[in-house]
mmCIF file of C-alpha atoms and ligand atoms in Angstrom:
data_model
loop_
_atom_site.group_PDB
_atom_site.id
_atom_site.type_symbol
_atom_site.label_atom_id
_atom_site.label_comp_id
_atom_site.label_asym_id
_atom_site.label_seq_id
_atom_site.Cartn_x
_atom_site.Cartn_y
_atom_site.Cartn_z
ATOM 1 C CA MET A 150 143.580 51.700 66.013
ATOM 2 C CA GLY A 151 140.301 53.632 66.078
ATOM 3 C CA ASP A 152 142.068 56.691 64.689
ATOM 4 C CA LEU A 153 143.653 54.656 61.935
ATOM 5 C CA GLY A 154 140.302 53.178 60.962
ATOM 6 C CA GLN A 155 138.721 56.606 60.873
ATOM 7 C CA SER A 156 141.343 58.214 58.717
ATOM 8 C CA ALA A 157 141.270 55.229 56.351
ATOM 9 C CA ALA A 158 137.526 55.738 55.934
ATOM 10 C CA VAL A 159 137.987 59.441 55.277
ATOM 11 C CA THR A 160 140.717 58.740 52.733
ATOM 12 C CA ALA A 161 138.578 56.141 50.976
ATOM 13 C CA GLY A 162 135.718 58.654 50.821
ATOM 14 C CA GLU A 163 137.997 61.183 49.195
ATOM 15 C CA THR A 164 139.166 58.875 46.434
ATOM 16 C CA GLY A 165 135.998 58.880 44.388
ATOM 17 C CA PRO A 166 132.293 59.491 44.245
ATOM 18 C CA ARG A 167 130.334 58.130 47.188
ATOM 19 C CA ARG A 168 127.492 55.678 46.639
ATOM 20 C CA ILE A 169 124.526 56.374 48.922
ATOM 21 C CA GLY A 170 121.284 54.364 49.065
ATOM 22 C CA VAL A 171 117.998 55.520 50.584
ATOM 23 C CA LEU A 172 115.276 53.186 51.870
ATOM 24 C CA GLY A 173 112.184 54.931 53.186
ATOM 25 C CA GLY A 174 109.385 53.341 55.166
ATOM 26 C CA THR A 175 107.271 53.626 58.259
ATOM 27 C CA PHE A 176 109.325 50.917 60.004
ATOM 28 C CA ASP A 177 106.479 50.237 62.430
ATOM 29 C CA PRO A 178 108.494 48.283 63.519
ATOM 30 C CA VAL A 179 111.664 47.636 61.495
ATOM 31 C CA HIS A 180 112.087 43.900 60.871
ATOM 32 C CA ILE A 181 114.423 41.360 59.314
ATOM 33 C CA GLY A 182 112.713 41.718 55.912
ATOM 34 C CA HIS A 183 113.800 45.362 55.715
ATOM 35 C CA LEU A 184 117.250 44.648 57.089
ATOM 36 C CA ARG A 185 118.173 41.652 54.929
ATOM 37 C CA SER A 186 116.916 43.408 51.832
ATOM 38 C CA ALA A 187 118.873 46.561 52.665
ATOM 39 C CA LEU A 188 122.040 44.650 53.443
ATOM 40 C CA GLU A 189 121.841 42.592 50.254
ATOM 41 C CA VAL A 190 121.399 45.708 48.111
ATOM 42 C CA ALA A 191 124.210 47.503 49.943
ATOM 43 C CA GLU A 192 126.571 44.594 49.335
ATOM 44 C CA ALA A 193 125.500 43.930 45.740
ATOM 45 C CA LEU A 194 125.979 47.574 44.785
ATOM 46 C CA ALA A 195 128.973 48.225 47.027
ATOM 47 C CA LEU A 196 127.204 51.155 48.674
ATOM 48 C CA ASP A 197 129.181 53.329 51.058
ATOM 49 C CA GLU A 198 126.029 54.007 53.018
ATOM 50 C CA LEU A 199 122.429 52.813 52.955
ATOM 51 C CA ARG A 200 120.186 55.241 54.828
ATOM 52 C CA LEU A 201 117.039 53.838 56.394
ATOM 53 C CA THR A 202 114.777 56.884 56.474
ATOM 54 C CA PRO A 203 111.718 56.546 58.723
ATOM 55 C CA SER A 204 108.826 58.618 57.448
ATOM 56 C CA ALA A 205 106.587 60.848 59.511
ATOM 57 C CA ARG A 206 102.895 60.155 59.385
ATOM 58 C CA PRO A 207 99.895 62.244 60.303
ATOM 59 C CA PRO A 208 99.455 61.801 64.077
ATOM 60 C CA HIS A 209 96.041 60.157 63.786
ATOM 61 C CA ARG A 210 97.542 57.395 61.653
ATOM 62 C CA ASP A 211 100.220 56.423 64.175
ATOM 63 C CA THR A 212 99.550 53.183 65.993
ATOM 64 C CA PRO A 213 98.379 54.781 69.260
ATOM 65 C CA GLN A 214 101.196 53.810 71.587
ATOM 66 C CA VAL A 215 104.017 53.878 69.037
ATOM 67 C CA SER A 216 105.421 57.329 68.456
ATOM 68 C CA ALA A 217 107.747 58.414 65.688
ATOM 69 C CA GLN A 218 110.464 58.519 68.365
ATOM 70 C CA ASP A 219 109.867 54.850 69.163
ATOM 71 C CA ARG A 220 110.009 53.887 65.487
ATOM 72 C CA LEU A 221 113.243 55.830 65.137
ATOM 73 C CA ALA A 222 114.720 54.308 68.290
ATOM 74 C CA MET A 223 114.017 50.812 66.976
ATOM 75 C CA VAL A 224 115.688 51.507 63.623
ATOM 76 C CA GLU A 225 118.683 52.986 65.457
ATOM 77 C CA ARG A 226 119.008 49.830 67.529
ATOM 78 C CA ALA A 227 118.528 47.581 64.491
ATOM 79 C CA VAL A 228 121.398 49.125 62.511
ATOM 80 C CA ALA A 229 123.811 49.959 65.349
ATOM 81 C CA GLY A 230 127.244 48.734 64.251
ATOM 82 C CA MET A 231 125.803 47.440 60.961
ATOM 83 C CA THR A 232 127.816 49.583 58.552
ATOM 84 C CA PRO A 233 126.921 50.507 55.819
ATOM 85 C CA LEU A 234 123.340 50.567 57.145
ATOM 86 C CA VAL A 235 122.620 53.852 58.934
ATOM 87 C CA VAL A 236 119.557 55.812 60.062
ATOM 88 C CA ASP A 237 118.567 59.153 58.595
ATOM 89 C CA ASP A 238 116.008 60.903 60.805
ATOM 90 C CA ARG A 239 115.480 64.074 58.771
ATOM 91 C CA GLU A 240 111.869 63.275 57.840
ATOM 92 C CA LEU A 241 110.950 62.937 61.517
ATOM 93 C CA LYS A 242 112.584 66.241 62.398
ATOM 94 C CA ARG A 243 110.283 68.210 60.120
ATOM 95 C CA ASP A 244 106.972 69.386 61.496
ATOM 96 C CA LYS A 245 105.016 67.923 58.577
ATOM 97 C CA PRO A 246 105.319 64.750 56.476
ATOM 98 C CA SER A 247 108.002 65.110 53.787
ATOM 99 C CA TYR A 248 107.640 64.237 50.171
ATOM 100 C CA THR A 249 110.387 61.986 48.835
ATOM 101 C CA ILE A 250 111.410 64.729 46.417
ATOM 102 C CA ASP A 251 112.060 67.068 49.389
ATOM 103 C CA THR A 252 114.252 64.491 51.107
ATOM 104 C CA LEU A 253 116.216 63.791 47.939
ATOM 105 C CA GLU A 254 116.754 67.485 47.273
ATOM 106 C CA LEU A 255 118.106 67.977 50.788
ATOM 107 C CA MET A 256 120.389 64.952 50.559
ATOM 108 C CA ARG A 257 121.624 65.926 47.127
ATOM 109 C CA ALA A 258 122.478 69.406 48.375
ATOM 110 C CA GLU A 259 124.793 67.848 50.973
ATOM 111 C CA LEU A 260 126.655 65.622 48.513
ATOM 112 C CA ALA A 261 129.388 66.249 45.997
ATOM 113 C CA ALA A 262 128.126 66.655 42.439
ATOM 114 C CA ASP A 263 129.448 63.264 41.347
ATOM 115 C CA ASP A 264 128.255 61.295 44.384
ATOM 116 C CA GLN A 265 125.683 58.693 43.424
ATOM 117 C CA LEU A 266 122.321 58.607 45.169
ATOM 118 C CA PHE A 267 120.120 55.508 44.823
ATOM 119 C CA LEU A 268 116.462 55.467 45.840
ATOM 120 C CA LEU A 269 115.299 51.933 46.691
ATOM 121 C CA LEU A 270 111.677 51.185 45.805
ATOM 122 C CA GLY A 271 109.690 47.978 45.835
ATOM 123 C CA TRP A 272 107.903 47.169 42.574
ATOM 124 C CA ASP A 273 104.527 48.197 43.996
ATOM 125 C CA ALA A 274 105.855 51.546 45.132
ATOM 126 C CA PHE A 275 107.556 52.048 41.770
ATOM 127 C CA CYS A 276 104.275 51.378 39.932
ATOM 128 C CA GLY A 277 102.614 54.048 42.072
ATOM 129 C CA LEU A 278 105.264 56.633 41.195
ATOM 130 C CA PRO A 279 103.059 58.688 38.836
ATOM 131 C CA THR A 280 100.895 59.650 41.825
ATOM 132 C CA TRP A 281 103.856 61.059 43.793
ATOM 133 C CA HIS A 282 104.426 64.772 44.276
ATOM 134 C CA ARG A 283 106.792 66.077 41.538
ATOM 135 C CA TRP A 284 107.632 62.511 40.600
ATOM 136 C CA GLU A 285 109.103 63.456 37.249
ATOM 137 C CA GLU A 286 111.888 65.334 39.049
ATOM 138 C CA LEU A 287 113.038 62.412 41.180
ATOM 139 C CA LEU A 288 115.561 61.177 38.627
ATOM 140 C CA GLN A 289 117.263 64.585 38.565
ATOM 141 C CA HIS A 290 118.558 63.771 42.030
ATOM 142 C CA CYS A 291 118.968 59.989 42.162
ATOM 143 C CA HIS A 292 119.001 56.695 40.363
ATOM 144 C CA ILE A 293 116.082 54.406 41.176
ATOM 145 C CA LEU A 294 116.674 50.804 42.181
ATOM 146 C CA VAL A 295 113.492 48.802 41.805
ATOM 147 C CA LEU A 296 113.484 45.810 44.146
ATOM 148 C CA GLN A 297 111.763 43.084 42.206
ATOM 149 C CA ARG A 298 110.811 39.540 43.137
ATOM 150 C CA PRO A 299 112.117 36.789 40.866
ATOM 151 C CA ASP A 300 108.575 35.428 40.402
ATOM 152 C CA ALA A 301 107.009 38.782 39.547
ATOM 153 C CA ASP A 302 105.381 39.092 36.175
ATOM 154 C CA SER A 303 103.365 42.283 36.418
ATOM 155 C CA GLU A 304 103.493 44.968 33.749
ATOM 156 C CA PRO A 305 104.353 48.570 34.600
ATOM 157 C CA PRO A 306 101.561 51.141 34.262
ATOM 158 C CA ASP A 307 101.384 52.958 30.924
ATOM 159 C CA ALA A 308 102.656 56.186 32.484
ATOM 160 C CA LEU A 309 105.971 54.493 33.259
ATOM 161 C CA ARG A 310 106.565 52.671 29.968
ATOM 162 C CA ASN A 311 108.297 55.541 28.202
ATOM 163 C CA LEU A 312 110.349 56.347 31.270
ATOM 164 C CA LEU A 313 111.513 52.740 31.562
ATOM 165 C CA ALA A 314 112.328 52.578 27.866
ATOM 166 C CA ALA A 315 114.402 55.750 28.110
ATOM 167 C CA ARG A 316 116.041 55.349 31.492
ATOM 168 C CA SER A 317 116.415 51.698 32.492
ATOM 169 C CA VAL A 318 119.652 49.753 32.336
ATOM 170 C CA SER A 319 119.757 46.007 32.776
ATOM 171 C CA ASP A 320 122.633 45.813 35.241
ATOM 172 C CA PRO A 321 122.426 47.884 38.454
ATOM 173 C CA LEU A 322 126.207 47.949 38.541
ATOM 174 C CA ALA A 323 126.153 49.704 35.172
ATOM 175 C CA LEU A 324 124.277 52.761 36.478
ATOM 176 C CA LYS A 325 126.366 55.708 35.347
ATOM 177 C CA GLY A 326 126.660 59.188 36.752
ATOM 178 C CA SER A 327 125.137 60.658 39.856
ATOM 179 C CA SER A 328 121.454 60.241 38.912
ATOM 180 C CA GLY A 329 118.938 59.701 36.146
ATOM 181 C CA GLN A 330 118.697 55.964 35.514
ATOM 182 C CA ILE A 331 116.592 53.003 36.665
ATOM 183 C CA ALA A 332 117.731 49.448 37.325
ATOM 184 C CA PHE A 333 116.084 46.350 38.730
ATOM 185 C CA VAL A 334 117.523 44.402 41.627
ATOM 186 C CA TRP A 335 116.130 40.892 41.885
ATOM 187 C CA GLN A 336 115.608 39.672 45.421
ATOM 188 C CA THR A 337 113.621 37.002 47.187
ATOM 189 C CA PRO A 338 112.093 38.959 50.072
ATOM 190 C CA LEU A 339 111.612 37.300 53.426
ATOM 191 C CA ALA A 340 107.913 36.792 54.068
ATOM 192 C CA VAL A 341 107.738 39.198 57.000
ATOM 193 C CA SER A 342 105.724 42.380 57.376
ATOM 194 C CA ALA A 343 105.337 44.962 60.099
ATOM 195 C CA THR A 344 101.580 44.304 59.989
ATOM 196 C CA GLN A 345 102.193 40.653 60.877
ATOM 197 C CA ILE A 346 104.525 41.667 63.710
ATOM 198 C CA ARG A 347 102.017 44.121 65.168
ATOM 199 C CA GLN A 348 99.312 41.450 64.997
ATOM 200 C CA LEU A 349 101.483 38.830 66.708
ATOM 201 C CA LEU A 350 102.334 41.233 69.515
ATOM 202 C CA ALA A 351 98.732 42.371 69.924
ATOM 203 C CA SER A 352 97.686 38.760 70.380
ATOM 204 C CA GLY A 353 100.410 38.128 72.954
ATOM 205 C CA LYS A 354 102.640 36.029 70.678
ATOM 206 C CA SER A 355 106.406 36.170 70.259
ATOM 207 C CA VAL A 356 108.158 38.019 67.439
ATOM 208 C CA ARG A 357 111.553 36.589 68.338
ATOM 209 C CA PHE A 358 113.698 36.065 65.212
ATOM 210 C CA LEU A 359 111.419 38.351 63.142
ATOM 211 C CA VAL A 360 113.100 41.465 64.529
ATOM 212 C CA PRO A 361 116.667 41.890 65.825
ATOM 213 C CA ASP A 362 117.020 41.106 69.520
ATOM 214 C CA ALA A 363 117.767 44.764 70.299
ATOM 215 C CA VAL A 364 114.455 45.764 68.698
ATOM 216 C CA LEU A 365 112.627 43.071 70.621
ATOM 217 C CA ALA A 366 114.200 44.312 73.856
ATOM 218 C CA TYR A 367 112.993 47.850 73.062
ATOM 219 C CA ILE A 368 109.462 46.628 72.258
ATOM 220 C CA ASP A 369 109.346 44.682 75.525
ATOM 221 C CA ALA A 370 110.839 47.468 77.632
ATOM 222 C CA HIS A 371 108.290 49.973 76.320
ATOM 223 C CA GLY A 372 105.341 47.601 76.075
ATOM 224 C CA LEU A 373 104.819 48.502 72.407
ATOM 225 C CA TYR A 374 102.069 46.999 70.264
ATOM 226 C CA ARG A 375 100.637 44.944 73.125
ATOM 227 C CA ALA A 376 96.853 44.958 73.238
ATOM 228 C CA SER A 377 96.765 45.755 76.961
ATOM 229 C CA ASN A 378 98.451 49.168 76.487
HETATM 230 P P1 ATP B 456 103.352 47.369 56.962
HETATM 231 O O1 ATP B 456 103.102 45.889 57.126
HETATM 232 O O2 ATP B 456 103.061 48.201 58.178
HETATM 233 O O3 ATP B 456 102.726 47.933 55.706
HETATM 234 P P2 ATP B 456 106.055 46.870 55.933
HETATM 235 O O4 ATP B 456 106.543 45.647 56.635
HETATM 236 O O5 ATP B 456 105.622 46.710 54.504
HETATM 237 O O6 ATP B 456 104.931 47.597 56.789
HETATM 238 P P3 ATP B 456 107.317 49.450 55.504
HETATM 239 O O7 ATP B 456 107.915 50.259 56.593
HETATM 240 O O8 ATP B 456 106.054 49.912 54.892
HETATM 241 O O9 ATP B 456 107.191 47.940 56.060
HETATM 242 O O10 ATP B 456 108.385 49.164 54.380
HETATM 243 C C1 ATP B 456 109.472 49.971 54.065
HETATM 244 C C2 ATP B 456 110.125 49.434 52.820
HETATM 245 O O11 ATP B 456 110.595 48.096 53.054
HETATM 246 C C3 ATP B 456 109.179 49.328 51.615
HETATM 247 O O12 ATP B 456 109.915 49.709 50.463
HETATM 248 C C4 ATP B 456 108.814 47.875 51.553
HETATM 249 O O13 ATP B 456 108.529 47.450 50.236
HETATM 250 C C5 ATP B 456 110.070 47.206 52.085
HETATM 251 N N1 ATP B 456 109.780 45.943 52.726
HETATM 252 C C6 ATP B 456 108.810 45.670 53.606
HETATM 253 N N2 ATP B 456 108.819 44.384 53.990
HETATM 254 C C7 ATP B 456 109.838 43.806 53.303
HETATM 255 C C8 ATP B 456 110.368 42.465 53.239
HETATM 256 N N3 ATP B 456 109.841 41.453 53.952
HETATM 257 N N4 ATP B 456 111.421 42.244 52.435
HETATM 258 C C9 ATP B 456 111.959 43.270 51.695
HETATM 259 N N5 ATP B 456 111.514 44.529 51.714
HETATM 260 C C10 ATP B 456 110.466 44.814 52.506
#
């Protein structure tokens, strides 16, 4: 049965271009807001894979007792068995923080030319794009999916107006080719943040139902985020 399932997956992968999403973040810790959002995008766009990609941070910025390995371990537990959500740990394996362009170049080099790569960005992150390293090259490697709230009414910065006019399509399912276009995905995010979770834990409160049980078990087993550590 397992063998059959595996060969079916391989065959399906060989029938056409793959559709791969990338969601970066510090995931300190990963929570249901990240996971629901990722799952909804993966289902709406029929992604073959959505890679949660924890980012490295300068050591002095890490919450003292939470290492990159702990953040990675929590994401691994959160997505275990949750196909098409998977973890991509390449940014943590490098000895310095990666720029998104580096990660996309590496991923693109591993894919077939017609595979589609989708970079997921919240609206705020998207608006900050012009400050990113080599940002104008990003669309050579991927499409950008901007996760937007239904109640949002903010205007993009001037630097992005021409890009949006030239590259955006109204329907994310209409994104054509392997890269180069921008589409908006409208979502109502769950009102959860990692900051809130760290604060609850530091004050001795429960974060049950805000993170998957497997993540909670890891936090408890390792005493993460508790003020006494
Ligand atoms: P912090 O509170 O530490 O800033 P965070 O909860 O915002 O963390 P990040 O790891 O910074 O989490 O987020 C990674 C990605 O997930 C970002 O693109 C962010 O916009 C998105 N994200 C964060 N929280 C939510 C949420 N509740 N719903 C949907 N997406 C979210």
